[in-house]
Structures are given as structure tokens and as C-alpha cells.
mmCIF file of C-alpha atoms and ligand atoms in Angstrom:
data_model
loop_
_atom_site.group_PDB
_atom_site.id
_atom_site.type_symbol
_atom_site.label_atom_id
_atom_site.label_comp_id
_atom_site.label_asym_id
_atom_site.label_seq_id
_atom_site.Cartn_x
_atom_site.Cartn_y
_atom_site.Cartn_z
ATOM 1 C CA UNK A 13 172.242 89.961 -99.857
ATOM 2 C CA UNK A 14 171.830 86.661 -98.052
ATOM 3 C CA UNK A 15 173.827 83.633 -99.068
ATOM 4 C CA UNK A 16 172.550 80.259 -97.996
ATOM 5 C CA UNK A 17 175.243 77.733 -96.980
ATOM 6 C CA UNK A 18 175.792 74.647 -99.116
ATOM 7 C CA UNK A 19 173.866 76.227 -101.958
ATOM 8 C CA UNK A 20 175.709 75.754 -105.235
ATOM 9 C CA UNK A 21 173.271 77.864 -107.172
ATOM 10 C CA UNK A 22 172.065 81.434 -106.742
ATOM 11 C CA UNK A 23 168.844 83.085 -107.895
ATOM 12 C CA UNK A 24 168.779 86.845 -108.176
ATOM 13 C CA UNK A 25 166.174 89.381 -109.299
ATOM 14 C CA UNK A 26 167.302 92.635 -110.876
ATOM 15 C CA UNK A 27 165.580 95.421 -112.786
ATOM 16 C CA UNK A 28 167.117 96.412 -116.108
ATOM 17 C CA UNK A 29 167.690 95.654 -119.785
ATOM 18 C CA UNK A 30 168.587 91.968 -120.342
ATOM 19 C CA UNK A 31 170.524 92.812 -123.538
ATOM 20 C CA UNK A 32 173.191 94.517 -121.413
ATOM 21 C CA UNK A 33 174.035 91.535 -119.221
ATOM 22 C CA UNK A 34 177.430 89.914 -119.646
ATOM 23 C CA UNK A 35 176.462 86.341 -118.812
ATOM 24 C CA UNK A 36 176.938 82.959 -120.506
ATOM 25 C CA UNK A 37 173.385 83.096 -121.864
ATOM 26 C CA UNK A 38 170.403 85.388 -121.910
ATOM 27 C CA UNK A 39 166.985 83.910 -122.582
ATOM 28 C CA UNK A 40 164.791 85.289 -125.346
ATOM 29 C CA UNK A 41 160.992 85.250 -125.025
ATOM 30 C CA UNK A 42 160.521 84.472 -128.697
ATOM 31 C CA UNK A 43 157.649 83.348 -130.913
ATOM 32 C CA UNK A 44 157.379 80.057 -132.784
ATOM 33 C CA UNK A 45 158.975 81.405 -135.959
ATOM 34 C CA UNK A 46 162.123 82.528 -134.093
ATOM 35 C CA UNK A 47 162.299 85.309 -136.694
ATOM 36 C CA UNK A 48 162.102 88.209 -134.233
ATOM 37 C CA UNK A 49 159.303 90.419 -133.009
ATOM 38 C CA UNK A 50 158.713 93.160 -130.474
ATOM 39 C CA UNK A 51 159.358 93.298 -126.732
ATOM 40 C CA UNK A 52 162.443 91.558 -125.417
ATOM 41 C CA UNK A 53 162.689 89.556 -128.673
ATOM 42 C CA UNK A 54 163.038 92.768 -130.649
ATOM 43 C CA UNK A 55 165.512 94.233 -128.163
ATOM 44 C CA UNK A 56 167.711 91.128 -128.276
ATOM 45 C CA UNK A 57 167.730 91.016 -132.078
ATOM 46 C CA UNK A 58 168.554 94.727 -132.302
ATOM 47 C CA UNK A 59 171.426 94.385 -129.838
ATOM 48 C CA UNK A 60 172.759 91.107 -131.284
ATOM 49 C CA UNK A 61 172.764 92.341 -134.873
ATOM 50 C CA UNK A 62 171.680 90.667 -138.140
ATOM 51 C CA UNK A 63 173.752 87.517 -137.610
ATOM 52 C CA UNK A 64 171.279 86.455 -134.906
ATOM 53 C CA UNK A 65 168.391 86.398 -137.397
ATOM 54 C CA UNK A 66 170.549 84.474 -139.878
ATOM 55 C CA UNK A 67 171.281 81.868 -137.224
ATOM 56 C CA UNK A 68 167.625 81.698 -136.168
ATOM 57 C CA UNK A 69 166.529 81.066 -139.746
ATOM 58 C CA UNK A 70 168.458 77.769 -139.630
ATOM 59 C CA UNK A 71 166.632 76.581 -136.483
ATOM 60 C CA UNK A 72 163.296 75.906 -138.240
ATOM 61 C CA UNK A 73 161.217 77.533 -135.513
ATOM 62 C CA UNK A 74 160.489 76.389 -131.977
ATOM 63 C CA UNK A 75 157.440 74.835 -130.316
ATOM 64 C CA UNK A 76 155.888 76.442 -127.236
ATOM 65 C CA UNK A 77 157.758 75.336 -124.119
ATOM 66 C CA UNK A 78 160.843 74.255 -126.058
ATOM 67 C CA UNK A 79 164.264 75.970 -126.154
ATOM 68 C CA UNK A 80 166.933 76.431 -128.829
ATOM 69 C CA UNK A 81 170.448 77.883 -128.684
ATOM 70 C CA UNK A 82 172.329 80.419 -130.786
ATOM 71 C CA UNK A 83 175.438 82.472 -130.217
ATOM 72 C CA UNK A 84 175.037 86.030 -128.872
ATOM 73 C CA UNK A 85 176.972 87.802 -131.684
ATOM 74 C CA UNK A 86 177.081 91.540 -130.813
ATOM 75 C CA UNK A 87 175.510 90.997 -127.387
ATOM 76 C CA UNK A 88 177.693 91.031 -124.254
ATOM 77 C CA UNK A 89 176.158 87.606 -123.512
ATOM 78 C CA UNK A 90 177.958 84.685 -125.166
ATOM 79 C CA UNK A 91 174.774 82.838 -126.150
ATOM 80 C CA UNK A 92 171.021 83.299 -126.487
ATOM 81 C CA UNK A 93 168.587 80.565 -125.522
ATOM 82 C CA UNK A 94 165.346 81.145 -127.413
ATOM 83 C CA UNK A 95 162.191 79.811 -125.815
ATOM 84 C CA UNK A 96 158.535 80.276 -126.664
ATOM 85 C CA UNK A 97 156.169 80.958 -123.800
ATOM 86 C CA UNK A 98 152.445 80.187 -123.878
ATOM 87 C CA UNK A 99 149.932 82.803 -124.896
ATOM 88 C CA UNK A 100 147.926 83.209 -121.681
ATOM 89 C CA UNK A 101 144.443 81.711 -121.982
ATOM 90 C CA UNK A 102 143.639 81.040 -118.322
ATOM 91 C CA UNK A 103 143.880 77.274 -118.849
ATOM 92 C CA UNK A 104 145.826 74.734 -116.716
ATOM 93 C CA UNK A 105 148.060 74.033 -119.721
ATOM 94 C CA UNK A 106 149.422 77.601 -119.563
ATOM 95 C CA UNK A 107 151.331 76.868 -116.330
ATOM 96 C CA UNK A 108 152.676 73.547 -117.658
ATOM 97 C CA UNK A 109 154.000 75.137 -120.835
ATOM 98 C CA UNK A 110 155.514 78.104 -118.998
ATOM 99 C CA UNK A 111 157.273 75.764 -116.563
ATOM 100 C CA UNK A 112 158.540 73.777 -119.567
ATOM 101 C CA UNK A 113 160.205 76.958 -120.864
ATOM 102 C CA UNK A 114 162.249 77.254 -117.650
ATOM 103 C CA UNK A 115 163.013 73.526 -117.400
ATOM 104 C CA UNK A 116 164.039 73.106 -121.036
ATOM 105 C CA UNK A 117 166.116 76.297 -121.005
ATOM 106 C CA UNK A 118 167.917 75.214 -117.807
ATOM 107 C CA UNK A 119 168.458 71.725 -119.239
ATOM 108 C CA UNK A 120 170.148 73.255 -122.283
ATOM 109 C CA UNK A 121 172.216 75.608 -120.094
ATOM 110 C CA UNK A 122 173.496 72.703 -117.969
ATOM 111 C CA UNK A 123 174.263 70.610 -121.062
ATOM 112 C CA UNK A 124 176.460 73.498 -122.245
ATOM 113 C CA UNK A 125 177.932 73.880 -118.729
ATOM 114 C CA UNK A 126 176.903 77.544 -118.523
ATOM 115 C CA UNK A 127 177.611 79.123 -115.123
ATOM 116 C CA UNK A 128 175.312 82.127 -115.536
ATOM 117 C CA UNK A 129 171.952 82.636 -117.236
ATOM 118 C CA UNK A 130 169.473 85.515 -117.321
ATOM 119 C CA UNK A 131 165.711 85.143 -117.835
ATOM 120 C CA UNK A 132 163.190 87.837 -118.754
ATOM 121 C CA UNK A 133 159.610 87.486 -117.493
ATOM 122 C CA UNK A 134 158.588 85.018 -120.205
ATOM 123 C CA UNK A 135 155.005 85.455 -121.535
ATOM 124 C CA UNK A 136 154.346 88.499 -119.290
ATOM 125 C CA UNK A 137 154.183 91.057 -122.103
ATOM 126 C CA UNK A 138 152.465 90.489 -125.450
ATOM 127 C CA UNK A 139 151.473 86.963 -124.373
ATOM 128 C CA UNK A 140 149.496 88.370 -121.453
ATOM 129 C CA UNK A 141 150.537 86.084 -118.592
ATOM 130 C CA UNK A 142 149.730 87.696 -115.210
ATOM 131 C CA UNK A 143 153.077 88.655 -113.651
ATOM 132 C CA UNK A 144 152.300 87.249 -110.209
ATOM 133 C CA UNK A 145 151.364 83.782 -111.484
ATOM 134 C CA UNK A 146 154.266 83.740 -113.950
ATOM 135 C CA UNK A 147 156.792 84.829 -111.310
ATOM 136 C CA UNK A 148 155.680 82.028 -108.998
ATOM 137 C CA UNK A 149 156.149 79.504 -111.818
ATOM 138 C CA UNK A 150 159.520 80.965 -112.830
ATOM 139 C CA UNK A 151 160.993 80.922 -109.312
ATOM 140 C CA UNK A 152 159.537 77.629 -108.073
ATOM 141 C CA UNK A 153 160.299 75.738 -111.296
ATOM 142 C CA UNK A 154 163.876 77.036 -111.327
ATOM 143 C CA UNK A 155 164.429 76.352 -107.604
ATOM 144 C CA UNK A 156 163.014 72.809 -107.866
ATOM 145 C CA UNK A 157 165.083 72.100 -110.982
ATOM 146 C CA UNK A 158 168.356 73.284 -109.416
ATOM 147 C CA UNK A 159 167.753 71.655 -105.998
ATOM 148 C CA UNK A 160 167.608 68.245 -107.702
ATOM 149 C CA UNK A 161 170.968 68.776 -109.408
ATOM 150 C CA UNK A 162 174.408 69.355 -108.019
ATOM 151 C CA UNK A 163 175.230 72.338 -110.224
ATOM 152 C CA UNK A 164 177.033 75.628 -109.879
ATOM 153 C CA UNK A 165 175.007 78.246 -111.724
ATOM 154 C CA UNK A 166 173.858 81.833 -111.179
ATOM 155 C CA UNK A 167 170.302 82.472 -112.372
ATOM 156 C CA UNK A 168 169.282 86.106 -112.821
ATOM 157 C CA UNK A 169 165.668 87.148 -113.347
ATOM 158 C CA UNK A 170 165.809 90.456 -115.237
ATOM 159 C CA UNK A 171 162.643 92.495 -114.779
ATOM 160 C CA UNK A 172 161.745 95.532 -116.817
ATOM 161 C CA UNK A 173 159.949 97.514 -114.086
ATOM 162 C CA UNK A 174 160.274 98.041 -110.311
ATOM 163 C CA UNK A 175 156.750 96.660 -109.919
ATOM 164 C CA UNK A 176 157.756 93.393 -111.605
ATOM 165 C CA UNK A 177 160.895 93.270 -109.449
ATOM 166 C CA UNK A 178 158.765 93.618 -106.303
ATOM 167 C CA UNK A 179 156.669 90.637 -107.402
ATOM 168 C CA UNK A 180 159.714 88.434 -108.036
ATOM 169 C CA UNK A 181 161.258 89.582 -104.753
ATOM 170 C CA UNK A 182 158.197 88.232 -102.916
ATOM 171 C CA UNK A 183 158.798 84.745 -104.311
ATOM 172 C CA UNK A 184 162.561 84.852 -103.915
ATOM 173 C CA UNK A 185 162.135 85.662 -100.223
ATOM 174 C CA UNK A 186 159.819 82.728 -99.619
ATOM 175 C CA UNK A 187 161.333 79.711 -97.784
ATOM 176 C CA UNK A 188 162.234 77.850 -100.964
ATOM 177 C CA UNK A 189 165.900 77.505 -100.154
ATOM 178 C CA UNK A 190 167.035 80.094 -102.625
ATOM 179 C CA UNK A 191 169.399 82.978 -102.187
ATOM 180 C CA UNK A 192 167.566 86.247 -102.410
ATOM 181 C CA UNK A 193 169.243 89.367 -103.525
ATOM 182 C CA UNK A 194 167.632 92.516 -104.773
ATOM 183 C CA UNK A 195 169.198 95.210 -106.879
ATOM 184 C CA UNK A 196 167.280 98.243 -108.117
ATOM 185 C CA UNK A 197 168.702 99.150 -111.517
ATOM 186 C CA UNK A 198 165.674 100.977 -112.864
HETATM 187 N N1 APR B 208 164.961 93.440 -120.934
HETATM 188 C C1 APR B 208 164.251 92.724 -120.016
HETATM 189 N N2 APR B 208 162.925 92.539 -120.089
HETATM 190 C C2 APR B 208 162.271 93.108 -121.136
HETATM 191 C C3 APR B 208 162.937 93.866 -122.133
HETATM 192 C C4 APR B 208 164.338 94.019 -121.993
HETATM 193 N N3 APR B 208 165.065 94.718 -122.878
HETATM 194 N N4 APR B 208 161.999 94.287 -123.037
HETATM 195 C C5 APR B 208 160.812 93.830 -122.611
HETATM 196 N N5 APR B 208 160.962 93.125 -121.466
HETATM 197 C C6 APR B 208 159.941 92.457 -120.656
HETATM 198 C C7 APR B 208 158.521 92.898 -120.826
HETATM 199 O O1 APR B 208 158.264 94.085 -120.068
HETATM 200 C C8 APR B 208 157.775 91.695 -120.254
HETATM 201 O O2 APR B 208 157.692 91.783 -118.833
HETATM 202 O O3 APR B 208 159.916 91.094 -121.045
HETATM 203 C C9 APR B 208 158.690 90.511 -120.619
HETATM 204 C C10 APR B 208 158.162 89.641 -121.763
HETATM 205 O O4 APR B 208 157.406 90.452 -122.670
HETATM 206 P P1 APR B 208 157.483 90.207 -124.272
HETATM 207 O O5 APR B 208 158.812 90.620 -124.753
HETATM 208 O O6 APR B 208 156.289 90.869 -124.843
HETATM 209 O O7 APR B 208 157.397 88.631 -124.446
HETATM 210 P P2 APR B 208 156.127 87.649 -124.346
HETATM 211 O O8 APR B 208 155.065 88.199 -123.464
HETATM 212 O O9 APR B 208 156.719 86.309 -124.028
HETATM 213 O O10 APR B 208 155.540 87.655 -125.828
HETATM 214 C C11 APR B 208 156.316 87.080 -126.846
HETATM 215 O O11 APR B 208 156.162 89.043 -128.172
HETATM 216 O O12 APR B 208 157.943 90.256 -128.899
HETATM 217 C C12 APR B 208 157.064 89.291 -129.249
HETATM 218 O O13 APR B 208 158.268 87.959 -130.849
HETATM 219 C C13 APR B 208 157.731 87.976 -129.540
HETATM 220 O O14 APR B 208 155.746 87.060 -130.470
HETATM 221 C C14 APR B 208 156.577 87.042 -129.339
HETATM 222 C C15 APR B 208 155.844 87.663 -128.162
#
């Protein structure tokens, strides 16, 4: 683990199940209805219990790139920030919308004064975003966002395979002024 001096934020990549993390907020890669689905969305709803769906029903959906907050209910995480990634189409707009997911989620987290937040690899499953391109967007957008703000927050990228962790590790090690720390949990 390397800790950079004067850094108030940390960015970490781990491999594991995001529903098990005891952090202020985990991020859900949801769909526009916010009424659940498969992948990490399904896992979060299963772990959070039925109250999560009840709360999501009151949110009236979510546009791609936007982010909305609920409590975590039966999850170890206190809150869930639901965001909707772009369905990958190979268009320039894909990267803009994916970056919006990270920016809008982090904006919400700072508004709520969260000190820890965990992201899955948004859009990299059902929505088909190539992991390498998505990881670059996730890490650079998050690093740029946090560098511009004087905040104390731990950001954890939770990957669901060692191969995905390797890809994130590559970007976390690049000279972007972020702490890099790697933990193999799976
Ligand atoms: N913890 C961490 N990561 C997970 C978990 C988990 N428990 N389960 C799946 N993942 C990973 C996947 O391996 C993938 O790398 O999350 C990443 C995102 O994949 P999806 O969950 O398929 O999300 P996305 O590609 O954004 O597609 C969203 O899928 O589940 C539906 O309702 C959801 O319609 C929406 C769409």
C-alpha cells in the first residue's frame, strides 16, 4: 500500500461482493426504472431486502448518468446511491454519460458528507461497456473530481473478478496522484 502525502482522499481497488461492504454508501448499477434487475442491482436488492424496492418505487426512476439516494436497509452499508450507466453503443456519448454517473454519485456523496463509498464497474456487465475503457473513465473521473475538492473520502472500486481488478490496478498505478492499494479478495 502506498499513501501519498497531503492526499485527503484514497482510491482503492478490491475484488469481492459489494453487498458485503460496511461503508457509508455502495453504488448500484441500476436501470432507469430503479425497480431492480440482475447483476449487481439484483444482488443489492436481495441483500437489502424488500424495503429497498419500496423506497425505490417512490423515486420515480432515474435518467442515465443521474444518481439517487436511498437507505441501505439490511445491507451493511448505510446508504445506496443508485445510478444508471449507459448501454454501450461505441459512441462518444457513452463516455460522457458514464463519467456523469461517477460525478453525480460523488456529488451526492459529498453533499451527504459520506466518508466512504464503493463503486461497482458501472455498465461493464449487461450494458456491455468494455472494462478497460470503463475503468479508465471511472478512475480518471473520480481522481479529477476529488483533486478539485478539499474532501476526506475513501473511494473503493469493487471488482467482481481478478481480471477486472488487474485492469483497475493498471489505472490506479498511473501517475494520477491517487493512492493505489490492491487487495485480492476473490
Ligand atoms: N459485487 C460487485 N460487482 C458485481 C456484483 C457484486 N455482487 N455482481 C455483479 N457485479 C459486477 C459485474 O460483474 C459487472 O462487472 O458489476 C458490474 C456491472 O454489471 P451489471 O450488474 O450487469 O450492471 P450494468 O452493466 O451497469 O447493467 C445494468 O443490468 O442488472 C441489470 O437492472 C440492471 O438493467 C440494469 C443493467
